[in-house]
XYZ file of C-alpha atoms in Angstrom:
377
model
C 107.236 85.929 73.952
C 109.458 83.294 75.601
C 110.563 80.242 73.674
C 108.473 78.018 75.955
C 105.308 80.063 75.365
C 105.974 80.208 71.607
C 106.232 76.423 71.427
C 103.011 76.058 73.448
C 101.219 78.496 71.133
C 102.384 76.590 68.025
C 101.253 73.285 69.533
C 97.798 74.693 70.356
C 97.364 76.112 66.834
C 98.523 72.792 65.324
C 96.086 70.873 67.526
C 93.193 73.113 66.488
C 94.102 72.838 62.804
C 94.377 69.042 62.933
C 91.076 68.684 64.768
C 89.387 71.137 62.432
C 90.574 69.188 59.408
C 89.448 65.925 61.032
C 85.958 67.328 61.672
C 85.806 68.618 58.087
C 86.943 65.219 56.766
C 84.352 63.354 58.842
C 81.643 65.775 57.718
C 82.589 65.249 54.075
C 82.682 61.480 54.555
C 79.230 61.533 56.163
C 77.870 63.647 53.326
C 79.444 61.325 50.758
C 77.823 58.317 52.429
C 74.412 59.906 51.905
C 71.112 59.578 53.733
C 68.947 56.542 54.287
C 65.479 56.821 52.746
C 62.667 54.301 53.249
C 59.691 53.282 51.101
C 56.633 51.196 52.046
C 53.634 50.741 49.745
C 51.302 50.097 52.696
C 52.078 53.284 54.663
C 49.758 56.325 54.578
C 50.604 59.581 56.443
C 52.694 61.397 57.498
C 55.520 60.587 55.045
C 59.034 61.981 55.349
C 61.172 59.056 54.115
C 62.262 57.851 57.540
C 61.866 54.237 58.620
C 58.969 55.330 60.860
C 57.256 57.393 58.136
C 58.385 55.968 54.776
C 57.441 57.284 51.362
C 54.666 55.464 49.531
C 56.377 55.031 46.134
C 59.912 54.382 44.930
C 59.557 57.178 42.367
C 58.862 59.712 45.129
C 61.952 58.549 47.000
C 64.129 58.830 43.868
C 62.824 62.318 43.112
C 63.630 63.520 46.638
C 66.959 61.701 46.963
C 70.373 63.305 46.648
C 73.483 61.849 45.051
C 74.892 59.085 47.262
C 71.657 58.317 49.129
C 70.451 54.767 49.776
C 66.773 53.917 49.352
C 65.507 50.901 51.326
C 62.246 49.417 50.084
C 59.960 47.306 52.274
C 58.215 44.282 50.832
C 55.175 44.969 48.706
C 54.039 45.483 45.117
C 55.082 48.744 43.489
C 53.002 49.468 40.394
C 55.384 51.932 38.771
C 58.177 52.189 36.225
C 61.422 53.759 37.421
C 63.953 56.150 35.925
C 67.103 56.187 38.034
C 68.998 59.325 37.059
C 71.029 59.873 40.233
C 73.976 58.100 41.871
C 71.947 56.178 44.447
C 71.492 52.655 45.787
C 68.103 50.913 45.816
C 67.803 47.880 48.069
C 64.588 45.893 48.205
C 63.049 43.248 50.433
C 64.303 44.674 53.713
C 61.175 43.427 55.538
C 57.671 42.077 54.855
C 58.650 39.828 51.952
C 59.878 40.660 48.435
C 59.728 44.096 46.846
C 57.990 43.626 43.482
C 58.252 46.184 40.675
C 55.570 45.654 38.039
C 53.433 48.034 36.014
C 50.202 47.303 34.177
C 50.657 49.831 31.365
C 52.525 49.939 28.064
C 56.167 50.977 28.375
C 59.616 50.473 26.845
C 61.611 49.897 30.049
C 60.343 48.973 33.489
C 63.556 50.182 35.164
C 65.706 52.647 33.193
C 69.131 53.415 34.708
C 70.773 56.494 33.189
C 73.140 57.555 36.007
C 76.587 56.158 36.782
C 77.356 54.317 40.044
C 73.844 53.019 40.703
C 73.127 49.850 42.705
C 69.877 47.898 42.245
C 69.629 44.969 44.644
C 67.135 42.349 45.797
C 64.024 43.246 43.793
C 61.491 41.142 41.908
C 61.130 42.829 38.511
C 58.531 41.407 36.139
C 56.031 42.120 33.376
C 53.464 39.309 33.586
C 50.944 41.290 31.527
C 53.438 41.616 28.636
C 53.130 45.418 28.504
C 56.707 45.925 27.222
C 56.294 45.902 23.445
C 59.256 47.753 21.876
C 61.727 45.589 19.922
C 64.515 46.625 22.291
C 62.354 46.946 25.364
C 63.606 45.480 28.627
C 62.746 44.981 32.252
C 66.042 46.679 33.186
C 67.800 49.024 30.737
C 71.254 50.436 31.544
C 72.816 53.207 29.442
C 75.336 54.383 32.044
C 78.503 52.981 33.631
C 79.632 51.366 36.891
C 76.197 49.989 37.718
C 75.652 47.022 40.059
C 72.669 44.717 39.491
C 72.662 41.957 42.067
C 70.370 39.423 43.734
C 67.341 40.414 41.655
C 64.615 38.144 40.291
C 64.026 39.360 36.730
C 61.303 37.376 34.995
C 58.164 37.074 32.878
C 58.764 39.350 29.911
C 58.521 38.753 26.153
C 61.532 41.025 25.585
C 64.930 41.446 27.239
C 65.398 40.875 30.946
C 68.470 43.148 31.034
C 69.744 45.415 28.242
C 73.232 46.950 28.540
C 73.234 49.734 25.963
C 76.752 51.154 25.313
C 77.366 50.620 29.007
C 80.768 49.836 30.565
C 82.288 48.573 33.824
C 79.117 47.095 35.294
C 78.661 44.134 37.647
C 75.725 41.783 37.032
C 75.820 39.206 39.814
C 73.627 36.680 41.581
C 70.471 37.407 39.600
C 67.727 34.963 38.630
C 66.663 35.727 35.052
C 63.834 33.499 33.853
C 61.237 33.520 31.070
C 62.550 36.583 29.223
C 64.308 37.060 25.899
C 67.579 36.966 27.888
C 70.330 39.532 28.513
C 71.312 41.803 25.600
C 74.761 43.430 25.677
C 75.451 45.902 22.860
C 78.707 47.871 22.430
C 79.409 47.437 26.136
C 82.872 46.740 27.538
C 84.568 45.544 30.741
C 81.441 44.115 32.339
C 81.401 41.196 34.791
C 78.562 38.648 34.768
C 78.901 36.236 37.679
C 76.766 33.666 39.491
C 73.614 34.434 37.515
C 71.022 31.729 36.849
C 69.568 32.343 33.374
C 66.892 30.004 32.026
C 64.050 29.730 29.522
C 65.318 32.603 27.376
C 63.573 32.861 24.008
C 66.758 34.303 22.421
C 69.995 33.651 24.311
C 70.806 33.600 27.987
C 73.352 36.316 27.165
C 73.563 37.891 23.695
C 76.854 39.792 23.284
C 77.242 42.156 20.317
C 80.284 44.262 19.355
C 81.632 44.283 22.907
C 85.108 43.882 24.408
C 86.750 42.458 27.522
C 83.645 41.097 29.197
C 83.908 38.376 31.850
C 81.355 35.579 32.291
C 82.100 33.584 35.456
C 80.160 30.830 37.232
C 76.838 31.501 35.504
C 74.232 28.817 34.787
C 72.631 28.828 31.333
C 69.853 26.318 30.752
C 66.797 25.528 28.636
C 67.180 28.572 26.386
C 67.425 28.842 22.597
C 71.172 29.530 23.006
C 73.031 29.622 26.292
C 75.432 32.294 25.016
C 75.480 34.007 21.627
C 78.421 36.314 20.826
C 79.034 38.226 17.597
C 81.943 40.521 16.681
C 83.348 40.649 20.198
C 86.913 40.298 21.455
C 88.805 39.262 24.574
C 85.763 37.722 26.216
C 86.645 35.515 29.193
C 84.140 32.682 29.686
C 85.129 30.601 32.717
C 83.478 28.026 35.017
C 79.974 28.370 33.596
C 77.468 25.570 33.009
C 75.418 25.197 29.824
C 72.618 22.638 30.119
C 69.813 21.485 27.810
C 69.773 24.529 25.553
C 67.649 24.085 22.429
C 70.395 24.701 19.859
C 73.899 25.567 21.079
C 75.307 25.914 24.545
C 77.504 28.621 23.043
C 77.571 30.089 19.530
C 80.484 32.461 18.906
C 80.933 34.144 15.524
C 83.319 36.844 14.346
C 85.066 36.984 17.726
C 88.808 37.154 18.356
C 91.064 36.103 21.234
C 88.341 34.785 23.519
C 89.189 32.456 26.409
C 86.703 29.630 26.989
C 87.908 27.645 29.984
C 86.685 25.191 32.630
C 83.041 25.247 31.543
C 80.606 22.336 31.608
C 78.428 21.648 28.552
C 75.731 19.025 29.098
C 73.093 17.807 26.654
C 72.850 20.910 24.476
C 70.849 19.782 21.444
C 73.020 20.804 18.461
C 76.439 21.564 19.975
C 78.192 22.455 23.174
C 80.174 25.147 21.317
C 79.997 26.275 17.712
C 83.111 28.414 17.211
C 83.128 30.542 14.067
C 85.949 32.735 15.404
C 89.695 33.333 15.391
C 92.619 32.886 17.794
C 90.562 31.644 20.722
C 91.604 29.327 23.552
C 89.302 26.429 24.447
C 90.745 24.628 27.470
C 89.747 22.395 30.401
C 86.069 22.157 29.423
C 83.789 19.123 29.790
C 81.434 18.216 26.942
C 78.871 15.559 27.820
C 76.021 14.328 25.617
C 74.405 16.347 22.822
C 74.868 15.978 19.079
C 78.295 17.685 18.676
C 80.743 18.659 21.382
C 82.765 21.344 19.573
C 82.310 22.589 16.009
C 85.432 24.378 14.709
C 84.851 26.692 11.748
C 87.730 29.216 11.609
C 91.471 29.417 12.289
C 94.201 29.911 14.841
C 92.541 28.452 17.932
C 94.111 26.279 20.630
C 91.954 23.382 21.831
C 93.558 21.567 24.767
C 92.786 19.407 27.763
C 89.041 19.139 27.131
C 86.912 16.044 27.730
C 84.373 14.826 25.159
C 82.150 11.983 26.278
C 78.859 10.351 25.332
C 78.423 12.625 22.294
C 75.744 11.214 19.980
C 77.350 12.353 16.704
C 80.877 13.844 16.842
C 83.159 14.972 19.655
C 85.028 17.596 17.594
C 83.835 18.481 14.105
C 86.404 20.559 12.182
C 84.627 21.718 9.027
C 86.225 22.664 5.707
C 86.800 26.321 6.621
C 88.817 25.448 9.722
C 92.607 25.368 9.556
C 95.718 25.825 11.651
C 93.900 25.096 14.887
C 96.060 23.184 17.383
C 94.188 20.359 19.105
C 95.982 18.364 21.816
C 95.712 16.687 25.231
C 91.957 16.210 24.816
C 90.124 13.080 25.961
C 87.585 11.353 23.705
C 85.500 8.724 25.491
C 82.393 6.783 24.399
C 81.419 9.074 21.541
C 79.674 7.880 18.398
C 82.549 9.448 16.392
C 85.407 10.994 18.295
C 86.450 13.515 15.640
C 85.868 14.572 12.050
C 88.556 16.489 10.132
C 87.482 18.309 6.959
C 89.854 21.291 7.169
C 93.582 21.539 7.797
C 94.234 21.371 11.528
C 96.974 20.024 13.793
C 95.917 17.235 16.149
C 99.024 17.560 18.324
C 101.271 20.360 19.543
C 104.404 18.856 18.055
C 105.054 16.493 20.946
C 101.717 15.428 22.440
C 98.441 14.427 20.840
C 95.085 13.371 22.296
C 93.626 10.417 24.173
C 91.353 8.285 21.992
C 89.387 5.486 23.593
C 89.477 3.565 20.290
C 93.240 3.804 19.739
C 94.420 0.264 19.018
C 98.177 0.630 18.710
C 100.877 0.071 21.329
C 103.284 2.289 23.217
C 106.464 0.198 23.079
C 108.755 2.676 24.824
C 106.179 3.492 27.522
C 106.481 7.261 27.080
C 102.722 7.774 27.161
C 102.567 8.505 23.434
C 101.280 5.968 20.929
C 103.843 4.741 18.423
C 101.486 5.074 15.463
C 99.490 8.188 14.443
C 95.760 8.046 15.050
C 93.806 8.326 11.814
C 90.972 10.869 11.890
């Protein structure tokens, strides 16, 4: 074979190999993307899961789905409880109004997610008949990982709206959770809760237990018993949330360590904005407005800086007898009944800068922005 023909032969073989691999890759990608399956509660026969002939129930679609499939659900009322045990996506409300999941029979969970990498989006999930009766029953129960719950309306249940049960790396975003016990998070790590509106919870908007490295960002907690309750957690990041008109505490944190509580807004929570019975936390850049107590400090080693306390009916910061070695500086105290109460052993400056007190009556002779006489607490 001549050199020219040999080169041509090699080029042809290379071309065929490259194209064969490309076709194989595209085939694998298509398979990985999965099928589209449709459900409509008002359709009769024939049913094959296509948009033209959708299945009648979500359960039927789940049973016939493969890993990676997406199930689209038309508007309607689906009287069924779901077990999602495959890596699939369920998307509701694609046409004809909301997709409502509700079942008029006794159960523990209305939606039970046991598979990893599940998405549940844009459903109305409710139990108006109060058929969920188990102590740890929930409208949505998750015992797997990497689940996305987003844009759902989860409401009307005497027990938990969402229950994360030893469940990690989930995203809970953009949900409306109303008139439930709240969201229960037990032994669950690395979850993100963002842009949820949680109200009228009989327990806490979010109840965190024995969990690590969870992020709460831009959520709204209002008119619940507690906005947030956290016990025995660590490295929780609580940023840019609002806590409004909760019956007891906007946030009650006990036994936690190294939490960051930053840039939140606490308004008119009855007992306190934050009660902090925890260690080595950072409380920074928050606004506390109205309510009985802004911040109640009960343990040690926390940094409290650059917060605003205003219009508090009792005390801006109350540091009780068990609190010590907390560093409190660059905070603003304005129009409170009592700006601060010190009953422990805390530091009300960082060594160079203290706090702004609206009732400070001494002068700053050298104009360095620091009063020449200590403020008595």
